XYZ file of C-alpha atoms in Angstrom:
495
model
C 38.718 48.487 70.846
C 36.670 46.476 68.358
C 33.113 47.309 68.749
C 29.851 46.139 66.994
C 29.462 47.432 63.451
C 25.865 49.066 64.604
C 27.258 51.200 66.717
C 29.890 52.729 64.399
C 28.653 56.298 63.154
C 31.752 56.777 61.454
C 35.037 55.552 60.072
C 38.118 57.230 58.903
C 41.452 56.044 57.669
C 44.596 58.070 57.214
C 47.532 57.013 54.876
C 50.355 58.615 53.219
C 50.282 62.142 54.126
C 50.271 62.075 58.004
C 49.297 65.305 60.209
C 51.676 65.798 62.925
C 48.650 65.264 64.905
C 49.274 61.426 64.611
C 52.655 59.818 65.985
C 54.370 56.763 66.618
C 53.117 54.530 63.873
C 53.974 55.256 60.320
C 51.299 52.745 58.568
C 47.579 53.196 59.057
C 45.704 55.014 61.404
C 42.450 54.303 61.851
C 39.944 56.336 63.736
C 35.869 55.238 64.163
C 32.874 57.404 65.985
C 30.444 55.785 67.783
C 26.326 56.215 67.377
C 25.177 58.725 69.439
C 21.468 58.714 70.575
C 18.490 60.997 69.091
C 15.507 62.453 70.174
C 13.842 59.393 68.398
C 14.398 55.701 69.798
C 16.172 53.388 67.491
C 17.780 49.702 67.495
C 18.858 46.861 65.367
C 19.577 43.357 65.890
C 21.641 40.309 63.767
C 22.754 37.154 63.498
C 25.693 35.468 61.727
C 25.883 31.485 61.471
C 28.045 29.269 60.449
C 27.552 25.734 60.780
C 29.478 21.826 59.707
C 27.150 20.875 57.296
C 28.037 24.280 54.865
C 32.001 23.861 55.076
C 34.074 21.697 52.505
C 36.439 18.769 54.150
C 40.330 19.908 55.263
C 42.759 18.456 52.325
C 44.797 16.378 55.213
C 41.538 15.295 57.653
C 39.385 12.324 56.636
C 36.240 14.450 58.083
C 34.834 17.453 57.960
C 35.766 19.150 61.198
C 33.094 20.066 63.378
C 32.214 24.165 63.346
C 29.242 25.763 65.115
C 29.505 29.481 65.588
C 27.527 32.043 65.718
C 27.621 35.927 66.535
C 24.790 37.955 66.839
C 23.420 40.931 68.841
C 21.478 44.607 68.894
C 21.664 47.954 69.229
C 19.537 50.417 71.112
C 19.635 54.337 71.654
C 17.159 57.034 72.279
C 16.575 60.553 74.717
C 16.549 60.592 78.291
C 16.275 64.423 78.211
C 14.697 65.769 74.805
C 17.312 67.755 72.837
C 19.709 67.681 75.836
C 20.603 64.132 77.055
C 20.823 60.689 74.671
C 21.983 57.279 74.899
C 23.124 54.745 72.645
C 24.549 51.122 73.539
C 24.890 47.977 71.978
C 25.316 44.443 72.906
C 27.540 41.892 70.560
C 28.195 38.020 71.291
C 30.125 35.586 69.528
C 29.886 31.486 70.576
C 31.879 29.395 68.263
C 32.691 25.745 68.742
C 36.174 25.075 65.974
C 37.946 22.177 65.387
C 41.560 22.155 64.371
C 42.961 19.008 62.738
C 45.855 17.299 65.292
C 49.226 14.676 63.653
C 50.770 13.515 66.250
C 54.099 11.296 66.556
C 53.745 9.620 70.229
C 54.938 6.323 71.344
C 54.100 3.208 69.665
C 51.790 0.520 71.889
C 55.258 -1.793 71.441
C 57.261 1.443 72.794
C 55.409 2.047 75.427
C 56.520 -1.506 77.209
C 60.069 -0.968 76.730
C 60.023 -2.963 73.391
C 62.067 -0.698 71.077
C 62.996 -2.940 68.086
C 61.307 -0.942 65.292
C 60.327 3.169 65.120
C 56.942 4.382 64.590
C 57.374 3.523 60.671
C 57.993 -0.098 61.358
C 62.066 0.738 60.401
C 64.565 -1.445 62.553
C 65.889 0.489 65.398
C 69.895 0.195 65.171
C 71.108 -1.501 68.138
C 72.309 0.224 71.337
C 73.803 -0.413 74.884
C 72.598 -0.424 78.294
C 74.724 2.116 79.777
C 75.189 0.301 82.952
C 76.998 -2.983 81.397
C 77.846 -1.320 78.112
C 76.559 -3.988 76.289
C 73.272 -4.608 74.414
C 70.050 -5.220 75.935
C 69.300 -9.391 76.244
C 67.319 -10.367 72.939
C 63.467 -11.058 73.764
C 61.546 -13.559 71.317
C 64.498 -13.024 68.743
C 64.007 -9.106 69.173
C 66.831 -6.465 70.023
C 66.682 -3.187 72.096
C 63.906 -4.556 74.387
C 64.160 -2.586 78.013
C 62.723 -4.459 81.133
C 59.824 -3.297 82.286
C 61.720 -3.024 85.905
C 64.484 -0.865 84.388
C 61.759 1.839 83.034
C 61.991 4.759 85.002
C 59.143 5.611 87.668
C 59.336 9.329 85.689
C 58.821 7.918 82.150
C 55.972 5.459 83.275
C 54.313 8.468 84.916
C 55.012 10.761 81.737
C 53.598 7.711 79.339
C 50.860 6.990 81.502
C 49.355 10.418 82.232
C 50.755 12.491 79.247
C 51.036 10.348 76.234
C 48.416 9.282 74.039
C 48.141 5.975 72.755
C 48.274 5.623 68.664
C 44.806 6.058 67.187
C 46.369 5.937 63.234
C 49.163 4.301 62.047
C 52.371 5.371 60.120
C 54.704 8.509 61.365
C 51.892 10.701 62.469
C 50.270 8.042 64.393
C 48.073 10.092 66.648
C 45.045 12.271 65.129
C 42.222 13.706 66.473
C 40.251 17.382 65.891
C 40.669 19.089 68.885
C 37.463 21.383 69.727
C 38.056 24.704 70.786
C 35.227 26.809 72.144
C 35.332 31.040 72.141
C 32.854 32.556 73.760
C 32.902 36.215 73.727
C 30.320 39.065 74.662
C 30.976 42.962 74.372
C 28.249 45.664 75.783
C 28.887 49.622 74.576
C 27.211 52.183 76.326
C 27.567 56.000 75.091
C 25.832 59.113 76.733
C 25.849 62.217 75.275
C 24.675 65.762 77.206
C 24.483 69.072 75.458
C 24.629 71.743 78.158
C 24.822 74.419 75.637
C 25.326 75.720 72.566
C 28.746 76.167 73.431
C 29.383 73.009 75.558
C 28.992 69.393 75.123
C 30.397 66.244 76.947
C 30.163 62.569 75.964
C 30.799 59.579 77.812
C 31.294 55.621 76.494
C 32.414 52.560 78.636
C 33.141 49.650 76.641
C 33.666 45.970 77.984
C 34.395 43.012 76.424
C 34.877 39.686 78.112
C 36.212 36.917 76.039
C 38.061 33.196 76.964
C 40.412 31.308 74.162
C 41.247 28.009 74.437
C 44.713 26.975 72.467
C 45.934 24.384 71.839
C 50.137 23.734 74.035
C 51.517 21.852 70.803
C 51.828 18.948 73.185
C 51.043 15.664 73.069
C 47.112 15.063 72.934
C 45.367 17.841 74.890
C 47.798 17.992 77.743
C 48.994 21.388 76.575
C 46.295 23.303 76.208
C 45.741 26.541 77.925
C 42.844 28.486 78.886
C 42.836 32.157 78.037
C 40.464 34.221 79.587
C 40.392 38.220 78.311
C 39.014 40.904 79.534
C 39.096 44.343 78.316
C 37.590 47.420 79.872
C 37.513 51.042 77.815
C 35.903 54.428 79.739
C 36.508 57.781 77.857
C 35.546 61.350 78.363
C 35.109 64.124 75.614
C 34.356 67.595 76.140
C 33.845 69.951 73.138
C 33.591 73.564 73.780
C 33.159 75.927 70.961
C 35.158 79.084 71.552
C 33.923 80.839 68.401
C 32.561 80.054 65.251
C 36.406 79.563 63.906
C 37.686 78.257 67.586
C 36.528 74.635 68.555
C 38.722 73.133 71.470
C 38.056 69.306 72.320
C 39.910 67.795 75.251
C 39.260 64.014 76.557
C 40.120 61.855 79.173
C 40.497 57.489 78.678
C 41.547 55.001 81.058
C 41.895 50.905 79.198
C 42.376 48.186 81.471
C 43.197 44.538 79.438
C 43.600 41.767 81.636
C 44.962 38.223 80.086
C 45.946 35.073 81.385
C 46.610 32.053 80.073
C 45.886 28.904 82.564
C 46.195 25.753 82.959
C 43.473 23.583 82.601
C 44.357 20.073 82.395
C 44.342 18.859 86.009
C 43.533 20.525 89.666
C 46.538 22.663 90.941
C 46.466 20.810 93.862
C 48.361 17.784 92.721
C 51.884 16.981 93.820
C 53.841 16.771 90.396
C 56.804 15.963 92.131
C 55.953 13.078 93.834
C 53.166 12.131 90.727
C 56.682 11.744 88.665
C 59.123 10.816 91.179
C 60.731 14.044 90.645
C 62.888 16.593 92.211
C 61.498 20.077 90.835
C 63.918 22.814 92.820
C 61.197 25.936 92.152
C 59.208 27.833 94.656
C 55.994 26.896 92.244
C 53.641 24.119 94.317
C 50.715 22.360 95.217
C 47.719 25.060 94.968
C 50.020 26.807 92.702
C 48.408 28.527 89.631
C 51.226 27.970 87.949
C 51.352 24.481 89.159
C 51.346 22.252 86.262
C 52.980 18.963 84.165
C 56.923 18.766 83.975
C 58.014 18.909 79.882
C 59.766 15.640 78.262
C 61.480 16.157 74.868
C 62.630 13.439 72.573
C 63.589 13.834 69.137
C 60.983 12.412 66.494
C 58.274 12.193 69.130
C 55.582 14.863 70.121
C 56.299 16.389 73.131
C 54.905 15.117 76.369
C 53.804 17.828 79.062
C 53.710 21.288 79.293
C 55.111 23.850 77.856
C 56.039 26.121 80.912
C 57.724 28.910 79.298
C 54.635 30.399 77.663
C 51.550 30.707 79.938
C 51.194 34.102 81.641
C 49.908 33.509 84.566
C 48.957 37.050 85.025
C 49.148 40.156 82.428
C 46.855 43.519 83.339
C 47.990 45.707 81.012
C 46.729 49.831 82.180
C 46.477 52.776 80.215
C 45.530 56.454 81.087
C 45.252 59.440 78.609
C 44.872 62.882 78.787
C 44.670 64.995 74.872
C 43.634 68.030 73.836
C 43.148 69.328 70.630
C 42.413 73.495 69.594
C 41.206 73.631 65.760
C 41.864 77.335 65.382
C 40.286 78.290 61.016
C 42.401 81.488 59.783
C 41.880 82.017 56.199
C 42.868 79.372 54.543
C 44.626 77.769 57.169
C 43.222 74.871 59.285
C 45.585 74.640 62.289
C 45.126 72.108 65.217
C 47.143 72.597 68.407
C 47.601 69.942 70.882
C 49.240 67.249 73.421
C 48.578 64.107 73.961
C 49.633 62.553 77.545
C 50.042 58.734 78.206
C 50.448 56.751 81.269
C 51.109 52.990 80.576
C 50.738 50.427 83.061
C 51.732 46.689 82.414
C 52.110 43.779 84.957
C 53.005 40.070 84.154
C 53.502 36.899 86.049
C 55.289 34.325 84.026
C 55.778 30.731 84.478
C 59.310 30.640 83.312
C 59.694 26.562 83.413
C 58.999 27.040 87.041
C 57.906 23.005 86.331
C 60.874 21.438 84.727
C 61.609 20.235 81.448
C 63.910 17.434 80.195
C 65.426 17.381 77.123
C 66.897 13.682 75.544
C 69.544 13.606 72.803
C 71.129 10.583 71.276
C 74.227 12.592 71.960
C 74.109 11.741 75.500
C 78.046 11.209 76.454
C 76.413 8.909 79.647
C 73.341 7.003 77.508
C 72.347 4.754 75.063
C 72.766 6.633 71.706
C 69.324 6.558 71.181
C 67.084 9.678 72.471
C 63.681 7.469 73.061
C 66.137 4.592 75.087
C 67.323 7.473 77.596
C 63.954 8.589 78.063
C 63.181 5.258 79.504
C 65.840 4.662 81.111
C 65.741 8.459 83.023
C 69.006 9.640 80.987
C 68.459 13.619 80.092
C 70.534 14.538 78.328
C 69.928 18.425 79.706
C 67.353 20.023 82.581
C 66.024 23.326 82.527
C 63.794 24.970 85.503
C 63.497 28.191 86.947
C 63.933 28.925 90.807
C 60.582 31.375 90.765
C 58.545 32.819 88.153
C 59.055 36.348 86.524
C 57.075 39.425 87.997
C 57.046 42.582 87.310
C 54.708 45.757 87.437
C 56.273 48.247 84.229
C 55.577 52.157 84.185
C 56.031 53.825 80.672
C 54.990 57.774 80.167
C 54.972 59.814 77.127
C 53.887 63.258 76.246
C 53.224 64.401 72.882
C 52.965 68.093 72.348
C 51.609 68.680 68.245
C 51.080 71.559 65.892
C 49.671 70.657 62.134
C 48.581 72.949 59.765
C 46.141 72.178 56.557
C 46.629 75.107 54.441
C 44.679 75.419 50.939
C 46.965 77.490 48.773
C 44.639 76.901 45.649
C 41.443 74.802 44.697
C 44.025 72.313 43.343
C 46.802 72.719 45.606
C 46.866 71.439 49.667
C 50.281 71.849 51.663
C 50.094 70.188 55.478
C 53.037 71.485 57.040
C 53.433 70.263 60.805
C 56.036 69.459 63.795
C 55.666 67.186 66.592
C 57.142 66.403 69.703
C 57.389 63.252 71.777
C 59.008 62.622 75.313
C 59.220 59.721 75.568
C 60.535 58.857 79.187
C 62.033 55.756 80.663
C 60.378 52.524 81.037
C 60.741 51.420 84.805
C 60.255 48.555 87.081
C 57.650 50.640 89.875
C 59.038 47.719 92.852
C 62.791 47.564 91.774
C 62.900 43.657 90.378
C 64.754 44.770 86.701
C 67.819 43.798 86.016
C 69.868 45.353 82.991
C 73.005 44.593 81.584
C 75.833 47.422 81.316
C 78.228 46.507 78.765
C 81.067 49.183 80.031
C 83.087 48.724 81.558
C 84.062 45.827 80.133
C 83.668 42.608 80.011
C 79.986 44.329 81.734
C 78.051 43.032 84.526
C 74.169 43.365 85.359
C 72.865 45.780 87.178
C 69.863 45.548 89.840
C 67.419 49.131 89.014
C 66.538 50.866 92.019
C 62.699 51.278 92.300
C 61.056 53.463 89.720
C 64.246 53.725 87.769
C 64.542 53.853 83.891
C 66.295 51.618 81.973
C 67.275 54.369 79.461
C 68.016 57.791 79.418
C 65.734 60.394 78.290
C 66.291 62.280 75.132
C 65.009 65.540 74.484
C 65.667 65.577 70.655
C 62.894 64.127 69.668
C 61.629 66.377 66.921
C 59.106 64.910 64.241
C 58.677 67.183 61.305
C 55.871 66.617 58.765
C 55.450 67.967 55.217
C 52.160 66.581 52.832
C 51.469 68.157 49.368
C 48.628 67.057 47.474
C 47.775 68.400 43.719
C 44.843 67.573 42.064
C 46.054 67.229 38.509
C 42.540 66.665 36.740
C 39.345 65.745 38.119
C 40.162 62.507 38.037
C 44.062 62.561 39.230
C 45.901 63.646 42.416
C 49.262 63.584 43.206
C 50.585 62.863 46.718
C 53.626 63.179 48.402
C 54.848 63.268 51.911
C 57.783 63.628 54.202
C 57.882 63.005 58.179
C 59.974 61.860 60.692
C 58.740 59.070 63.621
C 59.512 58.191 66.617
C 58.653 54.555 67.703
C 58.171 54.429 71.146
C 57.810 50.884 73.195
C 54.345 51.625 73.310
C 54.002 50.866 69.557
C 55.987 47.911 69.811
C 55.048 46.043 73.311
């Protein structure tokens, strides 16, 4: 969650010495409050700019690339029930327009024809054989290495014809161009607070922010590039209920939903790539496909032509529910918080795993030319890769958190925060049954199918997380800090 700085009430950072209150990560944590209305109406509104004309040239590009972005928005909160009921939201947009420098190696206007006498630096090309007579091609106008136009492949004429660029530069990287990238975003915060009593208060936010990326594939031209659209959803619940004046228990409900993809946008899903490069693509992936996209062609020195099919996701909803509740319980000079923390993690992808084919060239080919760019044209691979059916899979991950942390203020200079956690931390699973794992005993192992709903590790019920901060204000100027504490670094934290 990244919301608008005008509606952030608060901000507050813990490092170092970490209450056993926080888990999992032993860096930063960083926790914000949001604006809550008042009996008073208030708002706010901005605007950031940034614009060509105020940015300084890229060392490597002969221009200034083009940049027009701005992000702006407001704020707005007030009653709906004086002293009882207030609202506060916020609205925050972002538009920008980038440009990213592209060098490119693609294939030389001579190249292209089958003429393959001199590289892209104007080098001589050593000499090679046509695989089916083992001798060299027939010179053309005194030149070596020129390939018929009737022995080029129906595959590579496709690949050079719809993927390939043709040289706008000259020397190695003889393809350049500033790709534009636009990123629209937009993110609305709404917050509603009730006071039912002096005892008793409940607060509700929903938080939405819907966002689309466009990257570039690393691909020749603009062939590659995906389309990312992002949405995020955030809806929490807090109740606080005072017990007594040294009692204060706060317990809150939160469900995130994150959805991602990242599409293809190049050409309708409804084309044939099979028959558009006289190809024979052995995947379950088709014609009105999502995944349905460009084959991949790889050939040393060159810029890849295609897509990259291995990367997109063609689906990712990512789910998270929490229940926590915290008791801050004053005794003296003891400030103890009790508490648990429950977690139910939801995560779903759909993965193009070179569902559309990619062909890799080598000049090592045992069966062509000795020359990588010669095999290409020729339809010599020197290896295939492609995947039968994309991945899917719909993960479940739980964890409960059980916490008791202690601030104790022995002197005016002296602080101990004594504290032990506990974290269950149970198996990641595969809800329909589709996760394979691979069981090294007994040897030499074997994979293993998972039933539905079953975890691909074991549980372990020893993980304790003791915590131990001193801090010792030496002069009014100086404080010494040290800390001890033990974590436990679930998947969540790393996924």
């Amino acid at each position: 969650m990244n919301p608008a700085e005008d509606a952030v009430q608060e901000v507050s950072i813990q490092t170092g010495n970490y209450s056993a209150e926080y888990g999992v990560y032993a860096g930063v944590h960083v926790n914000f409050a949001l604006k809550s209305g008042t009996n008073s109406f208030h708002g706010s509104g901005w605007e950031f700019l940034e614009r060509t004309s105020l940015n300084a040239r890229n060392f490597f590009s002969p221009t200034v690339a083009p940049l027009h972005q701005d992000q702006f928005g407001g704020s707005f909160g007030g009653p709906i029930r004086k002293d009882k009921t207030f609202f506060f939201g916020s609205y925050q947009g972002f538009r920008s327009s980038s440009s990213a420098h592209i060098d490119q190696t693609v294939l030389t206007t001579a190249e292209r024809t089958g003429d393959l006498s001199q590289d892209v630096n104007g080098n001589p090309i050593p000499i090679f054989d046509d695989p089916t007579t083992g001798q060299p091609f027939p010179l053309v106008n005194g030149k070596p290495n020129q390939i018929p136009m009737d022995r080029i492949s129906p595959t590579a004429l496709a690949a050079i014809s719809i993927l390939e660029p043709t040289p706008n530069s000259s020397g190695p990287n003889n393809w350049q161009e500033n790709l534009t990238f636009p990123s629209p975003y937009n993110q609305e915060t709404i917050k509603i607070d009730n006071v039912f009593n002096q005892k008793d208060t409940l607060s509700g936010r929903y938080w939405e922010t819907k966002s689309t990326l466009y990257l570039g594939g690393g691909t020749a031209g603009n062939i590659g590039n995906n389309i990312i659209p992002v949405d995020t959803y955030c809806f929490g619940l807090t109740e606080t209920h005072t017990l007594s004046p040294l009692a204060v228990l706060a317990s809150r409900f939160s469900f995130n939903r994150n959805t991602e993809a990242e599409l293809y946008n190049q050409f309708p899903q409804t084309i044939d790539t099979r028959k558009l490069f006289d190809m024979s693509i052995p995947s379950s992936i088709g014609p009105g496909d999502i995944m349905n996209t460009y084959p991949l062609f790889t050939v040393p020195g060159y810029t890849a032509m295609g897509t990259t099919g291995n990367i997109p996701l063609a689906s990712q909803p990512d789910e998270n529910y929490e229940i926590a509740s915290t008791l801050n319980l004053i005794r003296g000079k003891h400030s103890v918080n009790i508490g648990f923390d429950f977690y139910r993690l939801r995560s779903g992808r759909l993965v193009n795993d070179n569902t559309n084919g990619e062909m890799t060239f080598a000049a090592g080919n045992p069966n062509g030319t000795g020359n990588a760019l010669a095999d290409f044209m020729l339809g010599f691979p020197d290896s295939s890769t492609v995947a039968l059916a994309p991945i899917v899979a719909d993960m479940r991950h739980t964890i409960a958190d059980f916490f008791i942390a202690d601030k104790w203020r022995v002197t005016n200079r002296l602080t101990i925060e004594p504290g032990i956690r506990y974290e269950m931390d149970f198996p990641l699973n595969e809800h329909w049954g589709r996760f394979p794992v691979f069981n090294f005993a007994p040897a030499p192992g074997s994979f293993t199918q998972l039933a539905p709903g079953q975890g691909i590790w074991q549980v372990s019920m020893r993980n304790w997380a003791p915590r131990l901060g001193i801090n010792y204000e030496l002069t009014s100027k100086t404080v010494i800090r040290t800390a001890f504490g033990m974590f436990m670094i679930t998947l969540q934290s790393s996924k």
